[in-house]
Amino acid sequence: MTKLTRCAAAITGAASVLLSFGCAQNVPQLQSSIELNPDLPPIVLHHTQYSPFAEKARIMLGYTQLKWYAVNAPLPPRPIQEELVGGYARRIPLLQIGADIFVDSDLIAKEIAALSHQPELDRSQQSTRSQQLVTSQEPELFLPILNSMSKLQFLSGLHHMMPFGQMVRFTRDRLGAFSDFEQPTMDRALAQLKLEQKNRELADALQGGPYLFGQSAPTIADFSAFHLRWYRASLDYPVITEQQPELMDWYQRMDAIDHGQRTDIEPKLAWTIASTYSPRPIPESMTLSDRIGKTISLKPNDTVGYATPAIEGILVGENQQRYVIRRQTTHAGIVHIYFPKQAYGACF
């Protein structure tokens, strides 16, 4: 096996974690201070440039025209994010509202929907068919998007995305972090077949309208179907072609949504913001469990959850949809972290 092929295999072996954990990138000029409104905690997105899940959050924030601040998360170690969420910092994005932090792209979308008063961005408030499409086009598309490419195609795509030196640093980090885990894969031919099936499903859902289900404006279904395809296009291997004109028109409309009122800030401002505000009050209905006040350990149960360290905290809120844990930090004070219950295993 040649050195180039070994490098390609190593990078592709780490491919699935690139999607959730992001990678290094060039950082724009950063603002060193912001004016804080005591009655309105700022919105902060901890992100990486190339993470598709971060891009989903970015364009949702842009679409809603919410004012937000961006904090770049470098390759691990990520001391800014680790201070806030511990070992979960390997995963990106995180949405911070003052001293409240929301993890998982579905929960982040729900929070953006609530902040912008746009329920069409909350999957739980959409039709059954729309919810089913979100599941089909997001978690179920994860492996086909990656495994329908050859190792060398993925290597070439990463080089298209970032400088070679960043590729090497990214690969070393991922191989070190995930060497003890067998990563999920899918046969390439099957992955390509499933990808074509997902594209047909998406085309059928357009129903002749500009957005899914014939809508005149995008909903959570559109954002959930877009970001993994955006990622493949960023690798210079798009999955929608000119031979699919309706899908291409839809993709271009989604791709035209920018990041809106975004301001990039110095990372340590995230600590200042968290320490300036108190976490939002926990609704009484979430404090009735007999487990409230106990130490809880949470670990994701999704495709790459096996490689994410568990996060511990004091359970301060729980209902059928969410856990809320409290963490006492050194630099950011007390923070509350919100987790979607269906995506996390809990140990008390």
Short mmCIF file of C-alpha atoms in Angstrom, two decimals:
data_model
loop_
_atom_site.label_atom_id
_atom_site.label_comp_id
_atom_site.label_asym_id
_atom_site.label_seq_id
_atom_site.Cartn_x
_atom_site.Cartn_y
_atom_site.Cartn_z
CA MET A 1 0.00 0.00 0.00
CA THR A 2 1.47 3.38 -0.98
CA LYS A 3 1.86 6.26 1.45
CA LEU A 4 -0.79 8.23 -0.50
CA THR A 5 -3.28 5.37 -0.30
CA ARG A 6 -2.61 4.90 3.42
CA CYS A 7 -3.21 8.60 3.92
CA ALA A 8 -6.43 8.42 1.92
CA ALA A 9 -7.64 5.45 3.94
CA ALA A 10 -6.81 7.14 7.21
CA ILE A 11 -8.65 10.32 6.32
CA THR A 12 -11.68 8.47 5.02
CA GLY A 13 -11.67 6.31 8.14
CA ALA A 14 -12.14 9.53 10.08
CA ALA A 15 -14.74 10.89 7.66
CA SER A 16 -17.86 10.29 9.71
CA VAL A 17 -16.53 12.28 12.63
CA LEU A 18 -15.70 15.24 10.39
CA LEU A 19 -19.40 15.90 10.00
CA SER A 20 -20.15 16.25 13.70
CA PHE A 21 -16.80 17.39 14.99
CA GLY A 22 -15.73 19.88 12.32
CA CYS A 23 -12.16 20.71 11.33
CA ALA A 24 -9.65 23.53 11.21
CA GLN A 25 -10.18 26.59 9.06
CA ASN A 26 -9.12 30.15 8.45
CA VAL A 27 -10.52 32.51 11.06
CA PRO A 28 -11.96 35.91 10.04
CA GLN A 29 -11.13 39.15 11.83
CA LEU A 30 -12.58 38.96 15.32
CA GLN A 31 -14.38 41.54 17.40
CA SER A 32 -12.82 41.82 20.86
CA SER A 33 -15.83 43.27 22.74
CA ILE A 34 -19.60 43.50 22.44
CA GLU A 35 -22.23 45.56 24.22
CA LEU A 36 -24.38 43.34 26.42
CA ASN A 37 -28.06 44.00 27.07
CA PRO A 38 -28.89 42.74 30.59
CA ASP A 39 -32.42 41.82 29.49
CA LEU A 40 -31.49 40.09 26.23
CA PRO A 41 -28.71 37.47 26.32
CA PRO A 42 -26.82 37.33 23.03
CA ILE A 43 -26.96 34.35 20.69
CA VAL A 44 -23.56 32.68 20.24
CA LEU A 45 -22.87 29.82 17.84
CA HIS A 46 -19.74 27.77 18.51
CA HIS A 47 -18.91 26.34 15.09
CA THR A 48 -16.37 25.31 12.48
CA GLN A 49 -16.48 26.53 8.92
CA TYR A 50 -16.76 23.11 7.31
CA SER A 51 -19.22 21.35 9.61
CA PRO A 52 -22.51 20.75 7.75
CA PHE A 53 -24.45 20.77 11.02
CA ALA A 54 -22.93 24.16 11.80
CA GLU A 55 -23.90 25.38 8.33
CA LYS A 56 -27.47 24.29 8.99
CA ALA A 57 -27.53 26.47 12.12
CA ARG A 58 -25.79 29.37 10.35
CA ILE A 59 -28.26 29.60 7.50
CA MET A 60 -31.22 29.16 9.85
CA LEU A 61 -29.92 32.10 11.87
CA GLY A 62 -29.39 34.02 8.65
CA TYR A 63 -32.85 33.20 7.35
CA THR A 64 -34.53 34.32 10.57
CA GLN A 65 -32.45 37.55 10.65
CA LEU A 66 -31.58 37.00 14.30
CA LYS A 67 -28.49 38.88 15.41
CA TRP A 68 -25.83 36.37 16.40
CA TYR A 69 -22.18 35.98 17.29
CA ALA A 70 -19.83 33.33 15.94
CA VAL A 71 -17.08 31.64 17.98
CA ASN A 72 -14.65 29.51 16.03
CA ALA A 73 -13.88 26.11 17.56
CA PRO A 74 -10.38 24.93 16.60
CA LEU A 75 -9.19 21.37 16.34
CA PRO A 76 -9.20 19.75 19.80
CA PRO A 77 -8.28 20.56 22.40
CA ARG A 78 -11.01 23.20 22.54
CA PRO A 79 -10.50 24.94 25.89
CA ILE A 80 -13.25 27.54 25.35
CA GLN A 81 -15.90 24.92 24.63
CA GLU A 82 -14.50 22.41 27.15
CA GLU A 83 -14.97 24.96 29.92
CA LEU A 84 -18.65 25.13 29.02
CA VAL A 85 -19.57 21.54 28.12
CA GLY A 86 -16.64 19.34 29.10
CA GLY A 87 -15.82 16.43 26.81
CA TYR A 88 -18.83 17.16 24.63
CA ALA A 89 -16.69 19.96 23.13
CA ARG A 90 -15.52 17.50 20.46
CA ARG A 91 -18.94 17.96 18.87
CA ILE A 92 -19.97 21.05 16.92
CA PRO A 93 -22.09 23.17 16.80
CA LEU A 94 -23.16 24.47 20.22
CA LEU A 95 -25.75 27.22 20.58
CA GLN A 96 -25.19 29.47 23.58
CA ILE A 97 -27.85 31.91 24.80
CA GLY A 98 -26.25 33.76 27.71
CA ALA A 99 -25.57 31.01 30.28
CA ASP A 100 -27.79 28.41 28.54
CA ILE A 101 -26.24 26.03 26.03
CA PHE A 102 -28.11 23.85 23.54
CA VAL A 103 -26.53 20.81 21.91
CA ASP A 104 -27.65 18.60 19.00
CA SER A 105 -28.76 20.17 15.71
CA ASP A 106 -32.43 19.29 16.24
CA LEU A 107 -32.56 21.04 19.61
CA ILE A 108 -30.63 24.00 18.19
CA ALA A 109 -33.22 24.28 15.41
CA LYS A 110 -36.04 24.25 17.95
CA GLU A 111 -34.38 27.07 19.89
CA ILE A 112 -33.88 29.16 16.75
CA ALA A 113 -37.55 28.58 15.89
CA ALA A 114 -38.63 29.75 19.35
CA LEU A 115 -36.34 32.81 19.35
CA SER A 116 -37.52 33.89 15.90
CA HIS A 117 -41.20 32.99 16.45
CA GLN A 118 -41.12 30.81 13.34
CA PRO A 119 -42.70 27.46 14.24
CA GLU A 120 -42.11 26.14 10.73
CA LEU A 121 -38.47 25.68 11.79
CA ASP A 122 -39.42 23.33 14.64
CA ARG A 123 -39.77 19.74 13.49
CA SER A 124 -42.14 18.85 16.32
CA GLN A 125 -44.63 21.45 15.04
CA GLN A 126 -44.69 20.13 11.48
CA SER A 127 -46.80 17.49 9.78
CA THR A 128 -46.03 13.80 10.20
CA ARG A 129 -44.86 13.64 6.60
CA SER A 130 -42.49 16.56 7.13
CA GLN A 131 -41.08 14.99 10.28
CA GLN A 132 -40.53 11.71 8.45
CA LEU A 133 -38.68 13.52 5.66
CA VAL A 134 -36.40 15.23 8.19
CA THR A 135 -35.44 11.83 9.61
CA SER A 136 -34.94 10.36 6.17
CA GLN A 137 -32.91 13.26 4.82
CA GLU A 138 -30.71 13.95 7.84
CA PRO A 139 -29.59 11.01 10.04
CA GLU A 140 -30.39 8.40 7.37
CA LEU A 141 -28.41 10.34 4.74
CA PHE A 142 -25.27 10.52 6.89
CA LEU A 143 -23.56 7.29 5.81
CA PRO A 144 -24.64 7.37 2.13
CA ILE A 145 -23.20 10.89 1.77
CA LEU A 146 -19.82 9.68 3.02
CA ASN A 147 -19.57 6.15 1.73
CA SER A 148 -20.71 6.84 -1.84
CA MET A 149 -17.26 8.41 -2.36
CA SER A 150 -14.03 6.50 -2.80
CA LYS A 151 -11.17 7.07 -0.38
CA LEU A 152 -9.21 9.03 -2.95
CA GLN A 153 -12.26 11.13 -3.84
CA PHE A 154 -12.68 12.02 -0.20
CA LEU A 155 -8.98 12.88 0.09
CA SER A 156 -9.22 15.06 -2.98
CA GLY A 157 -12.35 16.69 -1.60
CA LEU A 158 -10.68 17.53 1.70
CA HIS A 159 -7.81 19.11 -0.21
CA HIS A 160 -10.38 21.15 -2.11
CA MET A 161 -11.79 22.29 1.25
CA MET A 162 -8.63 23.13 3.16
CA PRO A 163 -4.85 23.43 2.94
CA PHE A 164 -2.86 20.22 3.10
CA GLY A 165 -1.38 21.07 6.51
CA GLN A 166 -4.84 21.35 8.02
CA MET A 167 -5.75 17.97 6.50
CA VAL A 168 -2.76 16.36 8.20
CA ARG A 169 -3.53 17.92 11.59
CA PHE A 170 -7.18 16.94 11.32
CA THR A 171 -6.32 13.34 10.43
CA ARG A 172 -3.81 12.98 13.27
CA ASP A 173 -6.35 14.30 15.77
CA ARG A 174 -9.13 11.99 14.60
CA LEU A 175 -6.99 8.89 14.38
CA GLY A 176 -5.75 9.53 17.91
CA ALA A 177 -9.24 10.11 19.29
CA PHE A 178 -11.05 7.29 17.49
CA SER A 179 -8.41 4.59 17.04
CA ASP A 180 -10.09 2.33 19.62
CA PHE A 181 -13.50 2.40 17.90
CA GLU A 182 -14.82 0.60 14.85
CA GLN A 183 -16.50 3.25 12.75
CA PRO A 184 -19.76 2.49 10.92
CA THR A 185 -19.48 2.05 7.16
CA MET A 186 -21.66 1.18 4.19
CA ASP A 187 -20.81 -0.58 0.94
CA ARG A 188 -20.10 2.05 -1.71
CA ALA A 189 -22.55 0.67 -4.27
CA LEU A 190 -25.30 0.49 -1.64
CA ALA A 191 -24.45 4.00 -0.47
CA GLN A 192 -24.77 5.34 -4.02
CA LEU A 193 -28.09 3.53 -4.44
CA LYS A 194 -29.44 5.00 -1.20
CA LEU A 195 -28.23 8.46 -2.18
CA GLU A 196 -30.12 8.27 -5.47
CA GLN A 197 -33.19 7.07 -3.57
CA LYS A 198 -32.96 10.04 -1.18
CA ASN A 199 -32.69 12.45 -4.11
CA ARG A 200 -35.80 10.96 -5.73
CA GLU A 201 -37.63 11.24 -2.42
CA LEU A 202 -36.60 14.89 -2.19
CA ALA A 203 -37.69 15.65 -5.76
CA ASP A 204 -41.11 14.09 -5.09
CA ALA A 205 -41.48 16.24 -1.96
CA LEU A 206 -41.00 19.46 -3.93
CA GLN A 207 -44.46 18.98 -5.46
CA GLY A 208 -43.73 21.61 -8.09
CA GLY A 209 -43.16 24.36 -5.50
CA PRO A 210 -40.00 26.33 -4.72
CA TYR A 211 -39.56 24.54 -1.38
CA LEU A 212 -40.46 21.13 0.01
CA PHE A 213 -44.12 20.15 0.15
CA GLY A 214 -44.94 23.02 -2.22
CA GLN A 215 -44.24 25.67 0.41
CA SER A 216 -43.47 29.24 -0.64
CA ALA A 217 -40.78 29.57 2.06
CA PRO A 218 -38.35 27.05 3.57
CA THR A 219 -39.24 24.97 6.62
CA ILE A 220 -37.15 22.74 8.84
CA ALA A 221 -37.49 20.02 6.19
CA ASP A 222 -35.60 22.18 3.67
CA PHE A 223 -32.79 23.04 6.07
CA SER A 224 -32.45 19.41 7.16
CA ALA A 225 -32.27 18.17 3.57
CA PHE A 226 -29.81 20.83 2.46
CA HIS A 227 -26.80 20.81 4.75
CA LEU A 228 -25.35 17.34 4.04
CA ARG A 229 -25.67 18.02 0.31
CA TRP A 230 -23.92 21.36 0.90
CA TYR A 231 -21.11 19.43 2.56
CA ARG A 232 -20.68 17.12 -0.44
CA ALA A 233 -20.67 20.12 -2.77
CA SER A 234 -17.98 21.70 -0.56
CA LEU A 235 -15.90 18.57 -1.15
CA ASP A 236 -16.31 19.31 -4.89
CA TYR A 237 -18.42 16.15 -5.35
CA PRO A 238 -22.02 17.44 -5.48
CA VAL A 239 -24.88 14.95 -5.30
CA ILE A 240 -27.32 17.14 -7.24
CA THR A 241 -26.52 17.76 -10.91
CA GLU A 242 -27.83 19.80 -13.82
CA GLN A 243 -29.68 16.65 -14.92
CA GLN A 244 -31.98 17.20 -11.93
CA PRO A 245 -33.20 20.75 -12.70
CA GLU A 246 -35.95 20.97 -10.07
CA LEU A 247 -33.62 19.75 -7.35
CA MET A 248 -30.85 22.02 -8.59
CA ASP A 249 -33.17 25.04 -8.48
CA TRP A 250 -34.18 24.14 -4.92
CA TYR A 251 -30.55 23.64 -3.89
CA GLN A 252 -29.51 26.99 -5.34
CA ARG A 253 -32.34 28.77 -3.52
CA MET A 254 -31.21 27.23 -0.24
CA ASP A 255 -27.56 27.94 -0.99
CA ALA A 256 -28.40 31.61 -1.55
CA ILE A 257 -29.45 32.01 2.10
CA ASP A 258 -26.58 33.79 3.82
CA HIS A 259 -25.51 34.00 7.46
CA GLY A 260 -27.43 37.21 8.10
CA GLN A 261 -26.48 39.38 11.07
CA ARG A 262 -23.33 37.48 11.99
CA THR A 263 -20.43 38.96 13.97
CA ASP A 264 -17.29 36.91 14.64
CA ILE A 265 -15.93 37.44 18.15
CA GLU A 266 -12.91 36.53 20.26
CA PRO A 267 -13.56 33.07 21.72
CA LYS A 268 -13.09 34.05 25.37
CA LEU A 269 -16.03 36.44 25.05
CA ALA A 270 -18.19 33.30 25.29
CA TRP A 271 -17.02 32.93 28.90
CA THR A 272 -17.70 36.60 29.60
CA ILE A 273 -21.20 36.25 28.17
CA ALA A 274 -21.97 33.13 30.21
CA SER A 275 -20.68 34.65 33.45
CA THR A 276 -22.65 37.87 32.89
CA TYR A 277 -26.03 36.13 32.75
CA SER A 278 -27.90 33.65 34.90
CA PRO A 279 -29.41 30.55 33.28
CA ARG A 280 -33.06 30.95 32.37
CA PRO A 281 -35.54 29.67 35.01
CA ILE A 282 -36.46 26.00 34.71
CA PRO A 283 -40.23 25.52 34.24
CA GLU A 284 -41.86 23.94 37.27
CA SER A 285 -43.18 21.13 35.10
CA MET A 286 -39.56 20.07 34.47
CA THR A 287 -38.64 19.89 38.18
CA LEU A 288 -41.06 17.16 39.30
CA SER A 289 -38.83 14.13 38.70
CA ASP A 290 -37.40 12.43 41.79
CA ARG A 291 -34.04 12.47 39.96
CA ILE A 292 -33.76 16.28 40.13
CA GLY A 293 -30.61 17.27 42.03
CA LYS A 294 -28.78 14.03 41.26
CA THR A 295 -25.57 13.75 39.28
CA ILE A 296 -26.25 12.54 35.74
CA SER A 297 -23.90 11.31 33.02
CA LEU A 298 -25.07 11.76 29.41
CA LYS A 299 -23.65 10.25 26.23
CA PRO A 300 -24.92 10.59 22.63
CA ASN A 301 -26.34 7.44 21.03
CA ASP A 302 -26.02 8.51 17.38
CA THR A 303 -23.61 7.38 14.65
CA VAL A 304 -20.49 8.92 16.22
CA GLY A 305 -21.68 9.01 19.81
CA TYR A 306 -19.47 6.03 20.64
CA ALA A 307 -16.43 8.33 20.38
CA THR A 308 -17.80 11.23 22.44
CA PRO A 309 -16.87 11.40 26.13
CA ALA A 310 -19.82 11.41 28.52
CA ILE A 311 -20.70 14.73 30.13
CA GLU A 312 -21.62 14.98 33.80
CA GLY A 313 -23.67 17.54 35.68
CA ILE A 314 -26.49 18.02 38.15
CA LEU A 315 -29.93 17.31 36.72
CA VAL A 316 -32.04 20.46 37.16
CA GLY A 317 -34.78 19.80 34.62
CA GLU A 318 -36.39 16.88 32.83
CA ASN A 319 -39.46 16.19 30.73
CA GLN A 320 -40.30 13.76 27.93
CA GLN A 321 -38.22 15.72 25.43
CA ARG A 322 -35.22 17.16 27.31
CA TYR A 323 -32.65 16.90 30.03
CA VAL A 324 -31.19 20.06 31.55
CA ILE A 325 -27.99 19.75 33.57
CA ARG A 326 -26.11 22.34 35.61
CA ARG A 327 -22.34 22.70 35.47
CA GLN A 328 -20.21 24.93 37.67
CA THR A 329 -17.29 26.25 35.64
CA THR A 330 -14.15 28.12 36.62
CA HIS A 331 -14.32 30.95 34.08
CA ALA A 332 -17.94 31.03 32.90
CA GLY A 333 -19.84 30.60 36.17
CA ILE A 334 -22.91 28.36 36.30
CA VAL A 335 -24.23 27.13 32.96
CA HIS A 336 -27.24 25.02 32.05
CA ILE A 337 -26.90 22.57 29.17
CA TYR A 338 -29.95 21.30 27.28
CA PHE A 339 -29.95 17.84 25.70
CA PRO A 340 -32.63 16.15 23.56
CA LYS A 341 -33.72 13.10 25.54
CA GLN A 342 -34.26 10.74 22.60
CA ALA A 343 -30.65 11.19 21.41
CA TYR A 344 -28.84 10.60 24.69
CA GLY A 345 -28.32 7.70 27.04
CA ALA A 346 -28.41 8.68 30.72
CA CYS A 347 -26.73 7.15 33.75
CA PHE A 348 -27.46 8.31 37.32
#
